[in-house]
PDB file of C-alpha atoms in Angstrom:
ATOM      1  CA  UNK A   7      15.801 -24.639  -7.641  1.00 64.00           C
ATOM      2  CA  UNK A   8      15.357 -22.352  -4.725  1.00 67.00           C
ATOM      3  CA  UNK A   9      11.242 -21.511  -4.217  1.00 74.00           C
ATOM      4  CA  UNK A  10      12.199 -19.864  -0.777  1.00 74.00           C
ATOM      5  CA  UNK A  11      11.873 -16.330  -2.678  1.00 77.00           C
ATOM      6  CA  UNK A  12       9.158 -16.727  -5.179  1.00 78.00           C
ATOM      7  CA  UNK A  13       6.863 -14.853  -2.958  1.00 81.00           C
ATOM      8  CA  UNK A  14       8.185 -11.802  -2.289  1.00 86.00           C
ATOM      9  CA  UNK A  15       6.041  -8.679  -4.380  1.00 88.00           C
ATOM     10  CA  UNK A  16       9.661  -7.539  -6.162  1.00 88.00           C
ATOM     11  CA  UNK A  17       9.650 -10.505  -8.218  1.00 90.00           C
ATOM     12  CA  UNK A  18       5.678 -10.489  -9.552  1.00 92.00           C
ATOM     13  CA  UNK A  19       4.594  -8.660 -12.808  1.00 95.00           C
ATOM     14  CA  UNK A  20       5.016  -5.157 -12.685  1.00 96.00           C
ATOM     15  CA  UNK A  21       2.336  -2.796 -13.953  1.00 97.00           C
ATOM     16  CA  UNK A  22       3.072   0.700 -15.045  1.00 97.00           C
ATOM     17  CA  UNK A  23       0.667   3.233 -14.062  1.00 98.00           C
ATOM     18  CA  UNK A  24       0.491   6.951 -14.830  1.00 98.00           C
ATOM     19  CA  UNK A  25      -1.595   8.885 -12.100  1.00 98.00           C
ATOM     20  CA  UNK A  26      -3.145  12.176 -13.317  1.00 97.00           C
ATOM     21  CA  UNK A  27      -4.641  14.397 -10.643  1.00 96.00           C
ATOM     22  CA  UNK A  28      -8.240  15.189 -10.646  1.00 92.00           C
ATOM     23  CA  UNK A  29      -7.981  18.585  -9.126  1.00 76.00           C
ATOM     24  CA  UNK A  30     -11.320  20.770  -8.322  1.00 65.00           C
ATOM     25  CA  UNK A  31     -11.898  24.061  -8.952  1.00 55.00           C
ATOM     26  CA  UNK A  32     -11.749  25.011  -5.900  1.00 56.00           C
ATOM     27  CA  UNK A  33      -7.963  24.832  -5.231  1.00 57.00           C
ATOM     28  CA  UNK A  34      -5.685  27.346  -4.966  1.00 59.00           C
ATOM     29  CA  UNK A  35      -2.541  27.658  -7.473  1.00 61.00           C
ATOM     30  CA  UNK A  36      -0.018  26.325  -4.639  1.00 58.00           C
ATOM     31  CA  UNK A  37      -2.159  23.830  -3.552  1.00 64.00           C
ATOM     32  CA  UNK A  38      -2.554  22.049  -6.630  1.00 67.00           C
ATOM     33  CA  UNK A  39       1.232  22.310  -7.087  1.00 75.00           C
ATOM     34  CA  UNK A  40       1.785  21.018  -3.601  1.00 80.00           C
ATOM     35  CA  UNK A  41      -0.729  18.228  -3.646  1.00 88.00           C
ATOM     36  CA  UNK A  42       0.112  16.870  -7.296  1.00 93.00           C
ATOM     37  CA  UNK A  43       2.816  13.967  -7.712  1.00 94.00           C
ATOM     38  CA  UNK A  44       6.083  15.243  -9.238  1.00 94.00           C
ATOM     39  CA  UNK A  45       6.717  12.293 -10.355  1.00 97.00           C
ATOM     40  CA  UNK A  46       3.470  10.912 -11.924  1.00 97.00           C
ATOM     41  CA  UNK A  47       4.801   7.439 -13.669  1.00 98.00           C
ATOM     42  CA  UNK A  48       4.836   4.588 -11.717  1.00 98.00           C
ATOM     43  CA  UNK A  49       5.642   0.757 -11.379  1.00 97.00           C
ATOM     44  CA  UNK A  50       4.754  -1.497  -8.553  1.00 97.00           C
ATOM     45  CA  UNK A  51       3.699  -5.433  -7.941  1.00 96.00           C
ATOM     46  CA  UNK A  52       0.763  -6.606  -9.753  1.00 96.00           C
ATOM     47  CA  UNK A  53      -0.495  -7.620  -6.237  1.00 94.00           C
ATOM     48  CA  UNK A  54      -0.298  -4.213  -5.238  1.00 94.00           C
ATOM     49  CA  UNK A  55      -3.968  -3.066  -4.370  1.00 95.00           C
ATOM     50  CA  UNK A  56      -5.939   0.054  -4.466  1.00 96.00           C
ATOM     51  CA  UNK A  57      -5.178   0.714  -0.666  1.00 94.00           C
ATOM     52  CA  UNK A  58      -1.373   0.465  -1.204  1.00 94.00           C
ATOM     53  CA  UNK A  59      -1.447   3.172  -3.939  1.00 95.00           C
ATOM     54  CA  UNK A  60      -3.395   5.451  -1.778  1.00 95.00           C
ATOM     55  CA  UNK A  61      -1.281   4.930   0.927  1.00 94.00           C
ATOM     56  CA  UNK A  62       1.829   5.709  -0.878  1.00 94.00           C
ATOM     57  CA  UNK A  63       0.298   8.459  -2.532  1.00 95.00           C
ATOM     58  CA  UNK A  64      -0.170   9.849   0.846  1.00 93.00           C
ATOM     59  CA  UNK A  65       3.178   9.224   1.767  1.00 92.00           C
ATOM     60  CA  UNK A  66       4.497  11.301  -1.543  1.00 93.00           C
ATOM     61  CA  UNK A  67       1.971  14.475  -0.594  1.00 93.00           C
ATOM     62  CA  UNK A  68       1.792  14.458   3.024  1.00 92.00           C
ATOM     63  CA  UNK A  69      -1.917  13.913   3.347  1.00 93.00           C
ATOM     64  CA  UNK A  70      -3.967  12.343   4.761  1.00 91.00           C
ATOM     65  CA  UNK A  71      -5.418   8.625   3.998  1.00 86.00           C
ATOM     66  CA  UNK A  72      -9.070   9.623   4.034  1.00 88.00           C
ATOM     67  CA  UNK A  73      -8.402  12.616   1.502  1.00 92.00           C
ATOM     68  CA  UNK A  74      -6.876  10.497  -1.119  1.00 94.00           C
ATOM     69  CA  UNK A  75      -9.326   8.898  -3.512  1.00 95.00           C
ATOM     70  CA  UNK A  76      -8.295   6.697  -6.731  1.00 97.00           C
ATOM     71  CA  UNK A  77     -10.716   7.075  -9.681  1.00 97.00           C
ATOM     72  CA  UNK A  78     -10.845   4.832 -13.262  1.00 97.00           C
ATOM     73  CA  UNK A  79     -13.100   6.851 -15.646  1.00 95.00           C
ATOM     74  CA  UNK A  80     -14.169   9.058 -13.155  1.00 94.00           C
ATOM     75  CA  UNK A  81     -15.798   5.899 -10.629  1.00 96.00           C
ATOM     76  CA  UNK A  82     -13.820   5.173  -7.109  1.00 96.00           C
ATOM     77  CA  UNK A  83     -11.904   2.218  -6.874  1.00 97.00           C
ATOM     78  CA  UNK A  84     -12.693  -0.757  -4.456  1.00 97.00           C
ATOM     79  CA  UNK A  85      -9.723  -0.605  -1.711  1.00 96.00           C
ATOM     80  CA  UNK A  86      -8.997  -4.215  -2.118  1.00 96.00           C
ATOM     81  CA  UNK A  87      -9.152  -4.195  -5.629  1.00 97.00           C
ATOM     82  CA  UNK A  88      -5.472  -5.304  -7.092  1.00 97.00           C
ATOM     83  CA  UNK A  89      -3.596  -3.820  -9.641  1.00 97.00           C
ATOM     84  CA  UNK A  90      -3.911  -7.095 -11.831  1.00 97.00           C
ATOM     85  CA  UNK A  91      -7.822  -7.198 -11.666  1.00 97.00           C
ATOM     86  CA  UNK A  92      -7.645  -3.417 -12.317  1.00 97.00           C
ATOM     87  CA  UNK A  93      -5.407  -4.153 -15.858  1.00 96.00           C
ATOM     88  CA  UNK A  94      -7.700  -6.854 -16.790  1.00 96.00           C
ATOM     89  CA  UNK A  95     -11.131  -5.311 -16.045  1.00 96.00           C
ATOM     90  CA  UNK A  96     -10.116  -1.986 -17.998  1.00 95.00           C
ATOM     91  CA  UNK A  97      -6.551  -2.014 -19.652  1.00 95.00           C
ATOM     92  CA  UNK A  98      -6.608  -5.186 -21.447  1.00 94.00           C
ATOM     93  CA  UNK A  99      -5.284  -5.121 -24.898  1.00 92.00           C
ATOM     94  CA  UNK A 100      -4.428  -1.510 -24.051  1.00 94.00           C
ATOM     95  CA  UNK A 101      -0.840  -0.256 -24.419  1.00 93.00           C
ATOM     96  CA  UNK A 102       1.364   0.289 -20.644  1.00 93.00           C
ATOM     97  CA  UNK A 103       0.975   2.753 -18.530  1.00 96.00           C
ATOM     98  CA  UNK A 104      -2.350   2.166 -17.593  1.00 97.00           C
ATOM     99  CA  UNK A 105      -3.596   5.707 -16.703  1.00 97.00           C
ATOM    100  CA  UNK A 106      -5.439   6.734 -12.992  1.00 98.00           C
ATOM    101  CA  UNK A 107      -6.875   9.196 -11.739  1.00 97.00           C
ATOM    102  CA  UNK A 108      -6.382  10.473  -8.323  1.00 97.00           C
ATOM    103  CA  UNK A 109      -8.388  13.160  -6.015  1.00 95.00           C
ATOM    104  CA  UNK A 110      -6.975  14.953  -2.890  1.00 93.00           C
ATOM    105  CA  UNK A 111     -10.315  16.159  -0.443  1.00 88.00           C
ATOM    106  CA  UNK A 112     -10.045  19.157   1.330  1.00 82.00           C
ATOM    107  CA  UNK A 113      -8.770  18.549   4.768  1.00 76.00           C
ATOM    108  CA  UNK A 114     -11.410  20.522   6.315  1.00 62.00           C
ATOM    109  CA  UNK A 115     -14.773  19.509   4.915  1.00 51.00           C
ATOM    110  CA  UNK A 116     -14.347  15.906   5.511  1.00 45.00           C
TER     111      UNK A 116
ATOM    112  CA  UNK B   7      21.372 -11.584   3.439  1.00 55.00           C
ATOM    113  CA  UNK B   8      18.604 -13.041   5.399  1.00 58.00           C
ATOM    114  CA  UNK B   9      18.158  -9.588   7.442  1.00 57.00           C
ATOM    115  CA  UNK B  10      17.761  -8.092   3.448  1.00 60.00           C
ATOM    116  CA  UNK B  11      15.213 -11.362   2.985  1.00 58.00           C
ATOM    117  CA  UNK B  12      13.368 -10.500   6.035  1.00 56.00           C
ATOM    118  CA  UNK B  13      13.015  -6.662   5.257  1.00 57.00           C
ATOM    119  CA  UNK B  14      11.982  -7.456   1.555  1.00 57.00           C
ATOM    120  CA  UNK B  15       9.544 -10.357   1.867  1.00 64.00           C
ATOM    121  CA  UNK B  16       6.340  -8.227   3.084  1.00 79.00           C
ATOM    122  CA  UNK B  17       7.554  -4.855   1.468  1.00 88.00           C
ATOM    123  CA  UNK B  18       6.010  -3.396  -1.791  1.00 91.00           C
ATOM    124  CA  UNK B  19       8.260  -1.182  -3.304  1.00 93.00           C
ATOM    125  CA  UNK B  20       6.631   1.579  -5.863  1.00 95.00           C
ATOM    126  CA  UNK B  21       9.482   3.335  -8.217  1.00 97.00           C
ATOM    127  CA  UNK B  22       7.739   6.945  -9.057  1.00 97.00           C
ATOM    128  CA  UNK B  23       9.681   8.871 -12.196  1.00 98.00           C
ATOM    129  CA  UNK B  24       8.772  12.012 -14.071  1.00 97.00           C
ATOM    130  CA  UNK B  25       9.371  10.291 -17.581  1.00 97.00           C
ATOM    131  CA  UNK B  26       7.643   7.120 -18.698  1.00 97.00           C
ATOM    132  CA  UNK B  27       9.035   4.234 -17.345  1.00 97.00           C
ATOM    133  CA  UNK B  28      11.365   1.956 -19.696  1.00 97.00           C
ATOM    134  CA  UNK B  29       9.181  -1.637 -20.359  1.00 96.00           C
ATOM    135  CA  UNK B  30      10.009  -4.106 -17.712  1.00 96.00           C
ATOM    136  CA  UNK B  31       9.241  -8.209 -18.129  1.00 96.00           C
ATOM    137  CA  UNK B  32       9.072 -10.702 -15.741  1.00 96.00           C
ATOM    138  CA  UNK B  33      11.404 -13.278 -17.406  1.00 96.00           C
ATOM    139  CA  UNK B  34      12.828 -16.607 -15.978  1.00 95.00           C
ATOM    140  CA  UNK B  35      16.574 -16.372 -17.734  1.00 94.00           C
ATOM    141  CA  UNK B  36      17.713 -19.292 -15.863  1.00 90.00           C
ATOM    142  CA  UNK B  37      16.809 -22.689 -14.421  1.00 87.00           C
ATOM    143  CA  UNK B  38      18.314 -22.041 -11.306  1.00 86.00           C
ATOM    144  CA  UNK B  39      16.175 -19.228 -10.444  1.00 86.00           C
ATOM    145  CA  UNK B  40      12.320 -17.976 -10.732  1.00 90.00           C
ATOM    146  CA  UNK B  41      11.041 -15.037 -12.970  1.00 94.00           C
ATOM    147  CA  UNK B  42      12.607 -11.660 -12.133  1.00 95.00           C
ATOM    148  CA  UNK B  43      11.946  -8.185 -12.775  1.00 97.00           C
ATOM    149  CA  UNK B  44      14.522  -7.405 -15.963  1.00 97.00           C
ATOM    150  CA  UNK B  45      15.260  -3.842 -18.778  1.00 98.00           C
ATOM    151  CA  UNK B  46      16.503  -4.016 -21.635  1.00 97.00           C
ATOM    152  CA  UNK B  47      20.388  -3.196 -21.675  1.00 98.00           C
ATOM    153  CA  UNK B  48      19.902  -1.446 -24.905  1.00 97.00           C
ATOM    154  CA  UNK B  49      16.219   0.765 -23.555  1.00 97.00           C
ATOM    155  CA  UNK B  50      18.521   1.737 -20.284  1.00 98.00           C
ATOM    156  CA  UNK B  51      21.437   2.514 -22.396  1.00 98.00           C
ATOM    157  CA  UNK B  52      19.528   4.761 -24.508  1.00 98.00           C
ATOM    158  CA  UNK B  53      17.794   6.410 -21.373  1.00 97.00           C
ATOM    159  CA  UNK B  54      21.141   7.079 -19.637  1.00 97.00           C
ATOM    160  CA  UNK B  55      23.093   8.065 -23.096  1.00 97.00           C
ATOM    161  CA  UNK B  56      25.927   5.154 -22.604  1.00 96.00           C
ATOM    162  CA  UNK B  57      27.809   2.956 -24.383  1.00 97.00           C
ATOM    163  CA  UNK B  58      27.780  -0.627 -23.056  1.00 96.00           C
ATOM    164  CA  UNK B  59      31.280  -0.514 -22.810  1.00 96.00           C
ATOM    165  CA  UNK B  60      31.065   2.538 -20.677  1.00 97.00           C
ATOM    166  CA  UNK B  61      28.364   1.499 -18.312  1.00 97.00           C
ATOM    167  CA  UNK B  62      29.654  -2.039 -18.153  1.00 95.00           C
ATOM    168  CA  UNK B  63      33.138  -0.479 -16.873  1.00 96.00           C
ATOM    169  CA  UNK B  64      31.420   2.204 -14.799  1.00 96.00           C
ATOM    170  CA  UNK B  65      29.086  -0.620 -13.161  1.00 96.00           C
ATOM    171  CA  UNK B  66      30.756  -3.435 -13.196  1.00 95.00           C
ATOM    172  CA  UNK B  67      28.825  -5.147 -10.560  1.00 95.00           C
ATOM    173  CA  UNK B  68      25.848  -5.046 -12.278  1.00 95.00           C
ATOM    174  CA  UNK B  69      25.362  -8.129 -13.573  1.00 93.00           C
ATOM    175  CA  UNK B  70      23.985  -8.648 -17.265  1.00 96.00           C
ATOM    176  CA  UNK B  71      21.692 -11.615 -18.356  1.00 97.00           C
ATOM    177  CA  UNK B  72      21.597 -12.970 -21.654  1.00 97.00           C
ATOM    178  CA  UNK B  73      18.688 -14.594 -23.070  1.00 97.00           C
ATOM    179  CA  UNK B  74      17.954 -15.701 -26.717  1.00 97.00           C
ATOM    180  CA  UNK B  75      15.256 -13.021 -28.435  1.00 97.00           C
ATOM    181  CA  UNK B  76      12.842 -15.970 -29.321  1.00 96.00           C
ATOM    182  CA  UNK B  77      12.753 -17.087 -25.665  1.00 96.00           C
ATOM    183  CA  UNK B  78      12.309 -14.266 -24.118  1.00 96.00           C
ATOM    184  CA  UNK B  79       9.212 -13.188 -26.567  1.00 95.00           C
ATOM    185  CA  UNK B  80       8.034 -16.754 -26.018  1.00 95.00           C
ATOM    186  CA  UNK B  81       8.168 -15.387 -22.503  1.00 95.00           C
ATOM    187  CA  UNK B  82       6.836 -12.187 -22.846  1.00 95.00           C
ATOM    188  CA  UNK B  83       4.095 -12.979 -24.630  1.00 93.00           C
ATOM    189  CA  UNK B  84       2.340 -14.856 -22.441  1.00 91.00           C
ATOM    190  CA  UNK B  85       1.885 -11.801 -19.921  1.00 91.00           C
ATOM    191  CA  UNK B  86      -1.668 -10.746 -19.498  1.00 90.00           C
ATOM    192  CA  UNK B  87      -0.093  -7.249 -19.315  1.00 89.00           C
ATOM    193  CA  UNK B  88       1.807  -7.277 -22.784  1.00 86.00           C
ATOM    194  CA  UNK B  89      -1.642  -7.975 -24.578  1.00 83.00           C
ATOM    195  CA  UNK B  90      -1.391  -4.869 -26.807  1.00 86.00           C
ATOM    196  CA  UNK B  91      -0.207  -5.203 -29.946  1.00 81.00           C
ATOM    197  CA  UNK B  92       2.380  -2.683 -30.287  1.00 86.00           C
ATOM    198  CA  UNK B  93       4.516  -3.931 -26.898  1.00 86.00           C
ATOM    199  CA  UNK B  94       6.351  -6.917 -28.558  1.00 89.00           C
ATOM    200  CA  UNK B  95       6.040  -5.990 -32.143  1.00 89.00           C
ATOM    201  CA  UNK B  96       9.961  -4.951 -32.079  1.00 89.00           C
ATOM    202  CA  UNK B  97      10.861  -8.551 -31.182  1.00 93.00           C
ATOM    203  CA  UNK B  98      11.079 -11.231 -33.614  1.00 91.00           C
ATOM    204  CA  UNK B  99       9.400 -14.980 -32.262  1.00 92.00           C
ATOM    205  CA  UNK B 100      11.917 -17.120 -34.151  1.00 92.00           C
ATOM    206  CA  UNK B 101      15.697 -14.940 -33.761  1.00 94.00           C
ATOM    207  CA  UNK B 102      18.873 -16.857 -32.294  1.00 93.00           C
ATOM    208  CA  UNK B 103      19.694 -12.986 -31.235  1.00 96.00           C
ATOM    209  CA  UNK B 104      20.602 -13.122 -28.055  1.00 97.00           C
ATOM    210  CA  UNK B 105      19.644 -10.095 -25.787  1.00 97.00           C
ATOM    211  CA  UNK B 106      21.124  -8.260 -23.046  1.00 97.00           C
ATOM    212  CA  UNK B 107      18.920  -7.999 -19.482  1.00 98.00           C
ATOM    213  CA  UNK B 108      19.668  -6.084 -16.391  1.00 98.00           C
ATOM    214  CA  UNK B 109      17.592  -7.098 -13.093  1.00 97.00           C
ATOM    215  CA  UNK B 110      15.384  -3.787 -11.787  1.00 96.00           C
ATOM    216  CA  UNK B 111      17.101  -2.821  -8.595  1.00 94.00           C
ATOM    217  CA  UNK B 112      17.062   0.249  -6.427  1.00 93.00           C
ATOM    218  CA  UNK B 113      20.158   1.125  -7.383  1.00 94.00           C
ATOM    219  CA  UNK B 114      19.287   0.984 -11.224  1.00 96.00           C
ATOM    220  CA  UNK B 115      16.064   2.713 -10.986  1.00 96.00           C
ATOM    221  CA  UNK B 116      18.202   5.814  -8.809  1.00 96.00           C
ATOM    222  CA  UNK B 117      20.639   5.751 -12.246  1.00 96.00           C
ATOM    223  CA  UNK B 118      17.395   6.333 -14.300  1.00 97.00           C
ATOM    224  CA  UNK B 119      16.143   9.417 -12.405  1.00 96.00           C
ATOM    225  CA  UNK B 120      13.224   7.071 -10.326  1.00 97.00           C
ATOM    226  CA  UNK B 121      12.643   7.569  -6.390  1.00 96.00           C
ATOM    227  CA  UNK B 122      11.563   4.283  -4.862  1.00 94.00           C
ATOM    228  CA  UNK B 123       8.716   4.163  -1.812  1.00 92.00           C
ATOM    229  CA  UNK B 124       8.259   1.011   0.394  1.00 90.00           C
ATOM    230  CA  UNK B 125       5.353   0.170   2.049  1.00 87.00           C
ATOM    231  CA  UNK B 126       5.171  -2.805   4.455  1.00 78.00           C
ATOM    232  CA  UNK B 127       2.159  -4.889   2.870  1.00 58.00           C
ATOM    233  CA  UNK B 128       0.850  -5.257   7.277  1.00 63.00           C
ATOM    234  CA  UNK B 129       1.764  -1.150   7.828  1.00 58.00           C
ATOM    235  CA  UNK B 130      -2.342  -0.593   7.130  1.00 52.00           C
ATOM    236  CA  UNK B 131      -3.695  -2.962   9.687  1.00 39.00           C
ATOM    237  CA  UNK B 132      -0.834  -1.719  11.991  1.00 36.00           C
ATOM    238  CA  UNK B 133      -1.540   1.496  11.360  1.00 40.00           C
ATOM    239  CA  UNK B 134      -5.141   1.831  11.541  1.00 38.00           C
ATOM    240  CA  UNK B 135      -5.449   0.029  15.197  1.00 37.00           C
ATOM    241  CA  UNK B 136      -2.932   2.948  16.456  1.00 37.00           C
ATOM    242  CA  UNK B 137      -4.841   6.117  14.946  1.00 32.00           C
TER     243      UNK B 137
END
């Protein structure tokens, strides 16, 4: 039995997440377009933490870290806070995906 | 191989799609090898409007596993992340069935309409001392 693998993240649990944008008022038509995930269902490693998603997310909308915040029920989410303590703190028992929230800051009034 | 090892080990990869994703389980189908990352042949059949014969002939070198339905919900169940109800209730504990499992890969989540973003689990350290 080879162990030498059993580490890597593509072999852990998988959760399924949907991330919803949280826009504000204040943005524009485009903006919102621009700065809201096309593809809004996703799957990763149940190791994956907060700061991973955020950095992808970034990635996917060409922002900026510091202007991408994740949100459960409307409270920010701890950075080092993984996607297994996230399930079992507020999705247990709860059918997949388990559904975030996500805000993009204005780049300017940082 | 071990240049694919090397680039996996310390990556997490994130599969984004625009339609729910099809139910994945982390199932151990063989002694030889840990728990893996595995569909349903029938869920990706339905999602990609196939036959098996068709997609078995069209990807051939995708191999599929075959584990007995009461093992796998056996296996399945015991997932903090299948606790609701309604994930398993389609499987039955005690059939001989046997059912048909293909491993998640990049090139299976392209085939269902997913886009797949890696992030090096050290890029944020990395990153931060060079902003």
């Amino acid at each position: 039995f080879d162990h030498s693998k059993a580490h890597f993240y593509r072999y852990d649990e998988q959760v399924s997440l949907c991330l919803e944008r949280q826009s504000s008022s204040s943005s524009t038509g485009r903006d919102k377009s621009k700065l809201t995930l096309r593809q809004k269902f996703v799957r990763c490693s149940a190791r994956a933490e907060v700061r991973h998603l955020r950095r992808v997310l970034c990635q996917r909308l060409s922002v900026e870290k510091q202007q991408v915040q994740m949100l459960f029920n409307n409270e920010s989410l701890p950075d080092h806070m993984t996607m297994k303590q996230l399930w079992l703190l507020h999705w247990f028992g709860k059918a997949q995906p388990l559904v975030l929230h996500y805000t993009i800051k204005d780049k300017q009034t940082r | 191989d071990d240049e694919e090892d090397l680039q996996q080990r310390g990556v997490f990869e994130f599969e984004f799609s625009d339609r729910p994703l099809l139910p994945c389980y982390n199932i151990q189908v063989s002694l030889s090898q840990g728990p893996r990352n595995w569909l349903l042949l029938s869920d990706v059949l339905k999602r990609l409007k196939m036959s098996a014969r068709a997609f078995r002939t069209a990807f051939a070198h995708i191999e599929v596993a075959t584990i007995a339905e009461a093992e796998f919900y056996k296996q399945a169940s015991l997932s903090q992340l299948f606790s609701s109800p309604e994930e398993l209730e389609g499987f039955l504990p005690n059939s001989k069935e046997l059912l048909d499992l293909v491993e998640i890969s990049g090139e299976l989540a392209t085939l269902l309409g997913s886009s797949v973003e890696c992030l090096d689990s050290r890029w944020e350290p990395v990153a931060a001392a060079t902003s």
